[in-house]
Coordinates of C-alpha atoms and ligand atoms in Angstrom, one line a residue:
M1 CA -0.1 0.1 0.1
G2 CA 1.4 3.5 -0.9
Y3 CA 1.2 6.6 0.8
P4 CA -2.0 9.0 0.4
D5 CA -1.2 11.6 -2.2
E6 CA -2.7 14.5 0.0
Y7 CA -0.4 13.5 2.8
L8 CA 2.7 13.5 0.7
C9 CA 1.7 17.0 -0.4
D10 CA 1.3 18.2 3.2
M11 CA 4.7 16.6 4.1
Q12 CA 6.4 18.3 1.3
A13 CA 4.9 21.7 2.3
L14 CA 6.0 20.9 5.9
L15 CA 9.7 19.7 5.2
G16 CA 10.6 21.9 2.0
K17 CA 14.0 20.8 1.2
G18 CA 14.1 18.0 3.8
F19 CA 11.2 16.1 1.8
G20 CA 13.6 14.0 -0.5
A21 CA 15.3 12.6 2.5
F22 CA 12.1 12.0 4.3
R23 CA 10.5 10.2 1.3
A24 CA 13.8 8.0 1.1
A25 CA 13.6 7.1 4.7
L26 CA 10.0 5.9 4.1
Q27 CA 11.4 3.3 1.8
E28 CA 13.6 1.8 4.6
G29 CA 12.5 -0.6 7.3
G30 CA 12.0 0.9 10.8
H31 CA 14.4 0.1 13.8
A32 CA 13.0 -2.4 16.5
A33 CA 13.9 -1.5 20.0
L34 CA 13.4 -2.6 23.7
R35 CA 13.6 -0.7 27.0
L36 CA 15.1 -2.8 29.7
N37 CA 13.0 -2.7 33.0
P38 CA 15.2 -1.5 35.9
L39 CA 12.7 -3.0 38.4
R40 CA 14.3 -6.2 37.1
S41 CA 18.0 -6.1 37.4
G42 CA 20.2 -8.3 35.3
A43 CA 18.1 -8.5 32.3
E44 CA 20.6 -6.9 29.9
A45 CA 23.5 -9.7 30.4
L46 CA 20.8 -12.1 29.2
L47 CA 20.0 -10.3 26.1
H48 CA 23.3 -10.7 24.6
G49 CA 23.4 -11.1 20.8
I50 CA 20.0 -9.4 20.7
C51 CA 20.7 -5.8 21.7
T52 CA 22.7 -3.8 19.4
D53 CA 23.1 -0.1 20.7
V54 CA 21.8 2.3 23.2
V55 CA 18.8 4.5 22.2
P56 CA 20.4 8.1 22.4
W57 CA 17.7 9.6 24.4
E58 CA 16.8 6.9 26.8
P59 CA 19.6 5.2 28.8
R60 CA 17.8 2.0 29.0
G61 CA 16.6 1.8 25.5
R62 CA 18.3 -0.6 23.1
Y63 CA 17.8 -1.2 19.5
V64 CA 17.6 -4.9 18.7
R65 CA 18.7 -6.9 15.9
E66 CA 16.7 -7.3 12.7
G67 CA 13.8 -9.6 13.2
F68 CA 13.9 -10.0 16.9
R69 CA 10.5 -11.1 18.5
P70 CA 10.1 -11.9 22.3
G71 CA 7.5 -14.7 21.5
A72 CA 7.7 -16.9 24.8
D73 CA 10.8 -15.4 25.8
P74 CA 10.9 -16.0 29.7
L75 CA 12.9 -13.0 30.1
Y76 CA 10.0 -11.1 28.5
L77 CA 7.5 -13.0 30.5
A78 CA 9.4 -12.2 33.7
G79 CA 9.2 -8.4 32.9
G80 CA 12.9 -8.0 32.1
Y81 CA 12.1 -5.7 29.1
Y82 CA 9.4 -4.2 27.2
M83 CA 9.3 -3.8 23.4
Q84 CA 9.0 -0.4 22.7
E85 CA 9.6 1.9 19.5
A86 CA 12.7 4.0 20.0
S87 CA 10.8 7.5 19.3
A88 CA 8.1 6.4 21.7
M89 CA 10.6 6.4 24.5
A90 CA 11.0 10.3 24.1
P91 CA 7.8 11.7 25.9
A92 CA 8.3 9.9 29.2
R93 CA 11.9 11.1 29.1
V94 CA 10.9 14.5 28.5
L95 CA 8.3 14.7 31.5
D96 CA 11.1 13.2 33.5
P97 CA 9.3 12.2 36.7
R98 CA 11.5 11.9 39.8
P99 CA 10.8 9.5 42.7
G100 CA 8.1 10.7 45.1
E101 CA 6.1 12.6 42.5
R102 CA 2.3 12.1 41.6
V103 CA 2.2 11.1 38.0
L104 CA -0.8 10.9 35.5
D105 CA -0.7 9.1 32.3
L106 CA -4.0 10.1 30.9
C107 CA -4.0 7.9 27.5
A108 CA -2.1 5.0 28.7
A109 CA -2.6 1.9 26.9
P110 CA -1.0 -0.4 26.1
G111 CA 1.4 1.0 28.7
G112 CA 4.9 1.4 27.3
K113 CA 5.2 5.0 28.5
S114 CA 3.3 4.0 31.8
G115 CA 6.1 1.4 32.5
Q116 CA 8.7 3.9 31.7
L117 CA 7.2 6.3 33.9
A118 CA 6.8 3.9 36.9
A119 CA 10.6 2.8 36.4
A120 CA 11.5 6.5 36.7
L121 CA 9.5 6.7 40.2
E122 CA 11.8 4.1 41.7
G123 CA 8.7 2.7 43.6
K124 CA 8.3 6.1 45.4
G125 CA 5.2 8.3 44.9
F126 CA 2.6 6.9 42.5
L127 CA 1.5 6.6 38.9
V128 CA -2.3 6.9 37.7
A129 CA -2.4 5.2 34.4
N130 CA -5.6 5.8 32.7
E131 CA -7.3 4.4 29.6
P132 CA -10.9 5.1 28.7
D133 CA -11.1 2.0 26.4
S134 CA -11.9 -1.0 28.8
R135 CA -10.1 -3.9 26.7
R136 CA -7.2 -1.6 26.3
A137 CA -7.1 -0.8 30.1
R138 CA -7.2 -4.5 31.0
A139 CA -3.9 -4.9 28.6
L140 CA -2.3 -2.0 30.5
A141 CA -3.1 -3.6 33.9
G142 CA -1.6 -6.8 32.5
N143 CA 1.8 -5.3 31.2
L144 CA 2.2 -3.1 34.3
E145 CA 1.8 -6.3 36.4
R146 CA 4.2 -8.2 34.1
L147 CA 6.7 -5.2 34.7
G148 CA 6.5 -5.6 38.4
V149 CA 5.0 -2.0 38.9
A150 CA 3.5 -1.8 42.6
N151 CA 2.8 1.9 42.9
A152 CA 0.3 2.5 40.3
A153 CA -3.4 2.4 39.9
V154 CA -5.2 1.6 36.4
L155 CA -8.2 3.7 35.9
N156 CA -10.7 3.3 33.0
Q157 CA -12.5 6.7 32.6
L158 CA -12.9 9.6 30.2
P159 CA -10.6 12.5 31.0
E160 CA -13.5 14.7 32.0
R161 CA -14.7 12.5 34.7
L162 CA -11.1 12.4 36.0
A163 CA -10.5 16.1 36.0
R164 CA -13.5 16.6 38.3
A165 CA -12.1 14.0 40.8
F166 CA -8.6 15.4 40.7
P167 CA -8.2 19.1 40.1
D168 CA -4.7 20.4 40.5
A169 CA -3.6 17.0 41.8
F170 CA -0.6 15.9 39.8
D171 CA 3.2 17.1 39.7
A172 CA 3.5 15.6 36.1
V173 CA 0.8 14.6 33.5
L174 CA 1.4 12.9 30.2
V175 CA -1.1 13.0 27.4
D176 CA 0.1 10.7 24.6
A177 CA -2.9 11.4 22.4
P178 CA -4.8 9.2 20.0
C179 CA -3.8 10.6 16.9
S180 CA -3.8 10.1 13.0
G181 CA -0.6 8.2 13.2
E182 CA 1.4 9.8 10.3
G183 CA 4.7 8.9 12.0
M184 CA 3.7 5.3 12.1
F185 CA 2.8 4.9 8.3
R186 CA 6.2 3.2 7.7
R187 CA 5.7 0.4 10.0
D188 CA 2.0 0.3 10.0
P189 CA 0.3 0.3 6.7
E190 CA -3.2 0.0 8.2
T191 CA -2.9 3.4 9.6
R192 CA -2.2 4.9 6.1
A193 CA -5.3 3.3 4.8
Q194 CA -7.3 5.0 7.6
W195 CA -5.7 8.5 6.9
S196 CA -7.9 11.2 5.7
K197 CA -8.1 15.0 6.2
A198 CA -11.4 14.6 7.9
N199 CA -9.8 12.0 10.3
V200 CA -7.1 14.4 11.0
L201 CA -9.4 17.1 11.9
G202 CA -11.5 14.7 14.1
C203 CA -8.4 13.8 15.9
A204 CA -7.4 17.4 16.4
R205 CA -10.6 18.2 17.9
R206 CA -10.5 15.3 20.4
Q207 CA -6.9 16.0 21.4
K208 CA -7.9 19.6 22.2
A209 CA -10.6 18.4 24.7
I210 CA -8.2 15.9 26.1
L211 CA -5.5 18.5 26.5
L212 CA -7.8 20.9 28.3
E213 CA -8.9 18.4 30.8
A214 CA -5.4 17.2 31.3
A215 CA -4.4 20.8 32.2
R216 CA -6.9 20.9 35.1
M217 CA -5.1 18.0 36.7
V218 CA -1.6 19.5 36.8
R219 CA -0.8 21.4 40.1
P220 CA 0.5 24.9 40.0
G221 CA 4.3 24.7 39.2
G222 CA 3.6 21.1 37.5
R223 CA 4.5 19.8 34.1
L224 CA 2.4 18.6 31.2
V225 CA 3.9 16.8 28.3
Y226 CA 1.7 16.4 25.2
S227 CA 2.8 14.0 22.6
T228 CA 1.6 12.5 19.4
C229 CA 3.0 10.1 16.7
T230 CA 1.9 12.3 13.9
F231 CA 3.3 15.0 11.9
N232 CA 0.7 17.8 10.9
A233 CA 0.7 21.0 12.7
L234 CA -3.4 20.8 13.3
E235 CA -2.9 17.8 15.8
N236 CA 0.4 19.3 17.1
E237 CA 1.5 22.9 17.5
E238 CA -2.1 24.1 17.0
N239 CA -3.3 22.2 19.8
V240 CA -0.5 23.3 22.0
E241 CA -1.3 26.9 21.0
A242 CA -4.9 26.4 21.7
L243 CA -4.2 25.2 25.1
L244 CA -1.8 28.1 25.9
R245 CA -4.7 30.6 24.8
A246 CA -7.0 29.0 27.1
R247 CA -4.7 28.5 30.0
P248 CA -2.3 31.5 30.1
D249 CA -1.0 30.1 33.4
F250 CA 0.8 27.5 31.2
A251 CA 3.9 28.2 29.3
P252 CA 6.1 26.2 26.8
A253 CA 9.3 25.0 28.7
P254 CA 12.6 24.7 26.7
F255 CA 14.3 21.1 26.9
S256 CA 17.0 19.2 25.0
L257 CA 16.6 15.5 24.1
P258 CA 20.0 13.9 23.5
G259 CA 20.5 12.7 19.9
V260 CA 17.6 14.6 18.7
G261 CA 18.2 18.4 19.4
D262 CA 17.0 21.3 21.5
A263 CA 13.3 22.5 21.8
R264 CA 13.7 26.1 22.4
D265 CA 10.1 26.8 22.2
G266 CA 9.0 23.6 24.0
C267 CA 8.1 21.7 21.0
L268 CA 10.2 19.0 19.2
R269 CA 9.8 16.7 16.4
L270 CA 11.5 13.3 15.7
W271 CA 11.6 12.6 12.2
P272 CA 12.6 9.3 10.7
H273 CA 15.2 10.7 8.2
E274 CA 16.9 12.3 11.0
I275 CA 17.0 9.7 13.7
R276 CA 16.9 5.9 14.2
G277 CA 13.1 5.9 15.2
E278 CA 9.7 6.7 13.8
G279 CA 7.8 9.9 13.7
H280 CA 6.8 11.7 17.0
F281 CA 5.9 15.1 18.2
V282 CA 6.6 16.2 21.9
A283 CA 5.8 19.5 23.8
L284 CA 6.5 20.3 27.4
L285 CA 4.5 22.9 29.1
R286 CA 4.8 24.3 32.8
R287 CA 2.2 25.7 34.9
S288 CA 3.0 28.8 36.7
G289 CA 3.0 29.0 40.6
G290 CA 4.4 26.6 43.1
A291 CA 2.0 25.1 45.3
P292 CA 2.5 21.4 46.1
A293 CA -0.1 19.0 44.9
P294 CA -2.9 18.4 47.4
V295 CA -2.4 15.7 50.0
F296 CA -4.9 12.9 49.9
P297 CA -6.4 11.6 53.2
R298 CA -4.3 8.7 54.6
L299 CA -5.9 5.4 54.1
S300 CA -6.3 3.5 57.3
P301 CA -5.8 -0.2 57.2
D302 CA -9.0 -2.2 58.4
G303 CA -8.4 -5.0 60.9
E304 CA -9.3 -7.7 58.6
A305 CA -6.5 -6.5 56.0
R306 CA -4.1 -6.3 58.8
H307 CA -4.8 -9.8 59.9
A308 CA -4.8 -11.3 56.3
W309 CA -1.4 -9.4 55.8
G310 CA 0.0 -11.3 58.8
Q311 CA -1.2 -14.5 57.3
L312 CA 0.4 -13.8 54.0
L313 CA 3.6 -13.1 55.7
S314 CA 3.7 -16.5 57.3
M315 CA 2.7 -18.4 53.9
V316 CA 5.3 -16.2 51.9
P317 CA 8.2 -16.0 54.2
G318 CA 11.2 -13.6 53.7
D319 CA 12.1 -10.0 54.1
W320 CA 10.2 -9.0 50.8
P321 CA 7.9 -6.6 52.5
R322 CA 10.7 -4.4 53.4
P323 CA 10.6 -2.1 50.3
F324 CA 6.9 -1.7 51.3
G325 CA 7.4 -0.2 54.8
G326 CA 4.6 2.6 55.2
W327 CA 2.2 0.9 52.7
T328 CA -1.3 0.0 53.6
P329 CA -2.9 -3.3 53.4
R330 CA -6.7 -2.9 52.5
F331 CA -9.4 -5.3 51.3
A332 CA -11.3 -4.6 48.2
G333 CA -13.8 -7.1 48.0
D334 CA -12.1 -10.5 48.4
T335 CA -8.8 -9.0 47.0
L336 CA -6.0 -7.9 49.5
W337 CA -4.3 -4.9 48.2
L338 CA -1.1 -2.9 49.5
L339 CA -1.4 0.9 48.6
P340 CA 1.5 3.2 48.5
P341 CA 1.6 6.3 50.8
G342 CA -0.2 9.1 49.5
M343 CA -2.3 7.1 46.8
P344 CA -5.7 8.7 46.8
E345 CA -9.1 6.6 46.9
F346 CA -10.8 6.2 43.5
K347 CA -14.4 5.7 44.8
G348 CA -16.9 6.3 42.2
L349 CA -14.4 5.8 39.5
L350 CA -13.7 2.8 37.2
C351 CA -10.5 1.4 38.7
L352 CA -9.1 -1.9 37.5
G353 CA -6.6 -1.7 40.6
A354 CA -4.7 0.5 42.8
G355 CA -1.4 -0.4 44.5
L356 CA -0.1 -4.0 44.6
R357 CA -2.5 -7.0 44.3
L358 CA -1.1 -9.1 47.3
A359 CA -3.8 -12.2 47.6
A360 CA -7.2 -13.4 46.9
R361 CA -9.4 -14.6 49.6
S362 CA -11.8 -17.5 49.4
G363 CA -13.6 -18.2 52.5
R364 CA -10.8 -18.5 55.0
I365 CA -8.3 -19.5 52.3
L366 CA -5.8 -16.9 51.3
R367 CA -3.7 -17.5 47.8
P368 CA -0.9 -15.0 47.0
H369 CA -1.7 -13.0 43.7
H370 CA 0.4 -13.4 40.6
A371 CA 1.1 -9.6 40.8
L372 CA 3.0 -10.1 44.3
A373 CA 5.2 -12.7 42.5
M374 CA 6.0 -10.2 39.8
A375 CA 6.5 -7.1 42.3
A376 CA 8.7 -8.7 45.0
D377 CA 12.3 -8.9 44.8
P378 CA 13.0 -12.7 44.4
A379 CA 16.1 -12.4 46.4
R380 CA 14.0 -11.4 49.4
V381 CA 11.5 -14.4 49.1
R382 CA 12.7 -17.4 51.1
D383 CA 11.3 -20.4 49.1
R384 CA 12.1 -20.2 45.6
M385 CA 12.9 -22.7 42.8
E386 CA 15.1 -21.8 39.9
L387 CA 14.1 -23.6 36.6
D388 CA 16.3 -25.0 33.7
P389 CA 15.1 -24.3 30.1
V390 CA 13.2 -27.5 30.0
Q391 CA 11.3 -27.2 33.3
C392 CA 10.6 -23.5 32.4
A393 CA 9.1 -24.5 29.2
L394 CA 7.0 -27.0 31.1
Y395 CA 6.0 -24.6 33.8
L396 CA 4.9 -21.8 31.3
R397 CA 2.7 -24.3 29.6
G398 CA 0.9 -25.0 32.9
G399 CA 2.6 -28.2 33.8
T400 CA 3.8 -29.3 37.2
L401 CA 7.2 -30.2 38.4
P402 CA 9.0 -32.5 40.8
T403 CA 10.3 -30.4 43.6
P404 CA 11.7 -30.7 47.2
C405 CA 10.0 -27.4 48.2
R406 CA 6.8 -27.4 50.4
G407 CA 4.3 -24.5 50.4
W408 CA 4.0 -21.3 48.3
T409 CA 7.3 -21.2 46.2
L410 CA 8.4 -18.5 44.0
V411 CA 9.2 -19.8 40.5
T412 CA 12.2 -18.1 38.7
R413 CA 14.4 -18.4 35.7
H414 CA 17.6 -16.6 35.8
G415 CA 16.7 -15.3 39.0
L416 CA 13.7 -13.4 37.7
A417 CA 10.1 -14.2 38.9
L418 CA 7.8 -16.0 36.5
G419 CA 5.0 -16.9 39.2
W420 CA 4.0 -19.0 41.9
G421 CA 4.0 -22.7 42.5
K422 CA 2.8 -24.7 45.7
G423 CA 5.0 -27.8 46.7
A424 CA 3.2 -30.6 48.4
E425 CA 4.6 -34.3 48.5
G426 CA 7.4 -33.7 46.0
I427 CA 5.1 -31.9 43.3
L428 CA 5.1 -28.4 42.5
K429 CA 1.4 -27.3 41.6
N430 CA 1.4 -24.6 38.9
H431 CA -0.2 -21.4 39.8
L432 CA 0.7 -19.4 36.8
P433 CA -2.7 -17.8 35.9
K434 CA -4.4 -19.8 33.2
G435 CA -4.5 -16.8 30.8
L436 CA -0.8 -16.1 30.9
R437 CA 0.4 -19.8 30.0
I438 CA 1.8 -20.3 26.6
G439 CA -0.8 -21.8 24.4
S440 CA -3.6 -19.9 26.1
G441 CA -3.8 -17.6 23.3
N442 CA -2.2 -14.8 25.5
A443 CA -1.0 -11.7 23.5
L444 CA 2.7 -11.5 23.7
Ligands
SAM501 N1 0.7 5.9 25.8 C1 0.5 4.6 25.1 C2 1.8 3.8 25.4 O1 2.8 4.2 25.4 O2 1.6 2.5 25.4 C3 -0.1 4.8 23.9 C4 -1.3 5.6 23.8 S1 -2.1 5.5 22.3 C5 -1.2 6.6 21.3 C6 -3.6 6.7 22.6 C7 -4.5 6.0 23.5 O3 -5.5 7.0 24.0 C8 -5.3 4.8 23.1 O4 -5.2 3.7 24.0 C9 -6.7 5.2 23.1 O5 -7.8 4.2 23.3 C10 -6.7 6.3 24.0 N2 -7.9 7.3 24.1 C11 -8.9 7.2 23.1 N3 -9.6 8.4 23.4 C12 -9.3 8.9 24.3 C13 -9.8 10.2 25.2 N4 -10.9 10.6 24.9 N5 -9.1 10.3 26.4 C14 -8.1 9.7 26.6 N6 -7.5 8.7 26.0 C15 -8.1 8.3 24.8

């Protein structure tokens, strides 16, 4: 499938002399990349022969050799890395969240940037990852769970509903807006087929509305990053200008992106003929003032949750809870959660989960949740079973294994957690969730 003529004319007008190089770049293949997950140390050494070089603007980004697909790679399933297009790593770098901040990712699925934002928080502060499409929100929750993110909430709301609940609430907000996808045309012929001027106008209108709602949630002195993977000015600069007209308390903030350049006016484009990545647009805006984000009421643990927490600690011995000092155990229905300090309640909002999902209760029985396996540091869990490649393949397919272990056991490969097993009478029963087993039709 070729490129729409109208689109090529627009690009020629936008690029002038640079159009020839751009057109030539469209004939080349893209550059696959992944981002190492710092919440899983040691993954890089295991990717020997796969990673080529570092993505200049993301220290954890790596280009990968041609044709690499994670498939059923245990390292991928253990959250060691996330496949992410190199240019798509730019917006979260520009937002640059720091540990302890409250961060909102408003258009978050499938979660590449949310994972990157959570990694930057290093487990301190929290991330609200929102996605209004419910199917995509579930995929987002699954990806964050696989990456071992504990200090995030996954919401499934439209921006206006969130903005009513959380005015002035976040230090940093990312709007990675749904767009016409011109920057992805090279990799994704389907987006080319869907392109039309009318679609561009429709996207621009929707983005403008999203951006206005996002601005309502930035605290005075806070940051807002607006990004798209498209080139036209209607969806990019013109939306930023519209926001600045509506909200004079926001101003563009200059920034530099290594390997790309300086954004003196707060806006930067990533062009496929200038960098090794697809097309992207990133704008950084700062709200004037300096008030801290409001403090949400401290959540108190209920007696039941405290009791269940104690029970869980005896079922899964080790000092794994140490990084979660100051977090609050709470029940939501029959699920036991651990909430990071400062996280608000999401009453009345569609919330797929907030904090770390610790365990599920069924009558008097408590079962550690898969999310706990993915978020706990394996070195701090006492009962572990390291698998060889054959055992690993069997475990990932849902098989049982011979074991000397008794009780709840963290199953690892290369020291990274894959899930739980429960040992009894020489057999390790498989507790990998059915939907995550190889052959279950799970999307990898
Ligand atoms: N940031 C994501 C990542 O890195 O994986 C990609 C986001 S994608 C470009 C845009 C997302 O916005 C889609 O998942 C789409 O469902 C969602 N979306 C659609 N309409 C929206 C709206 N009105 N408000 C917020 N998000 C919306």
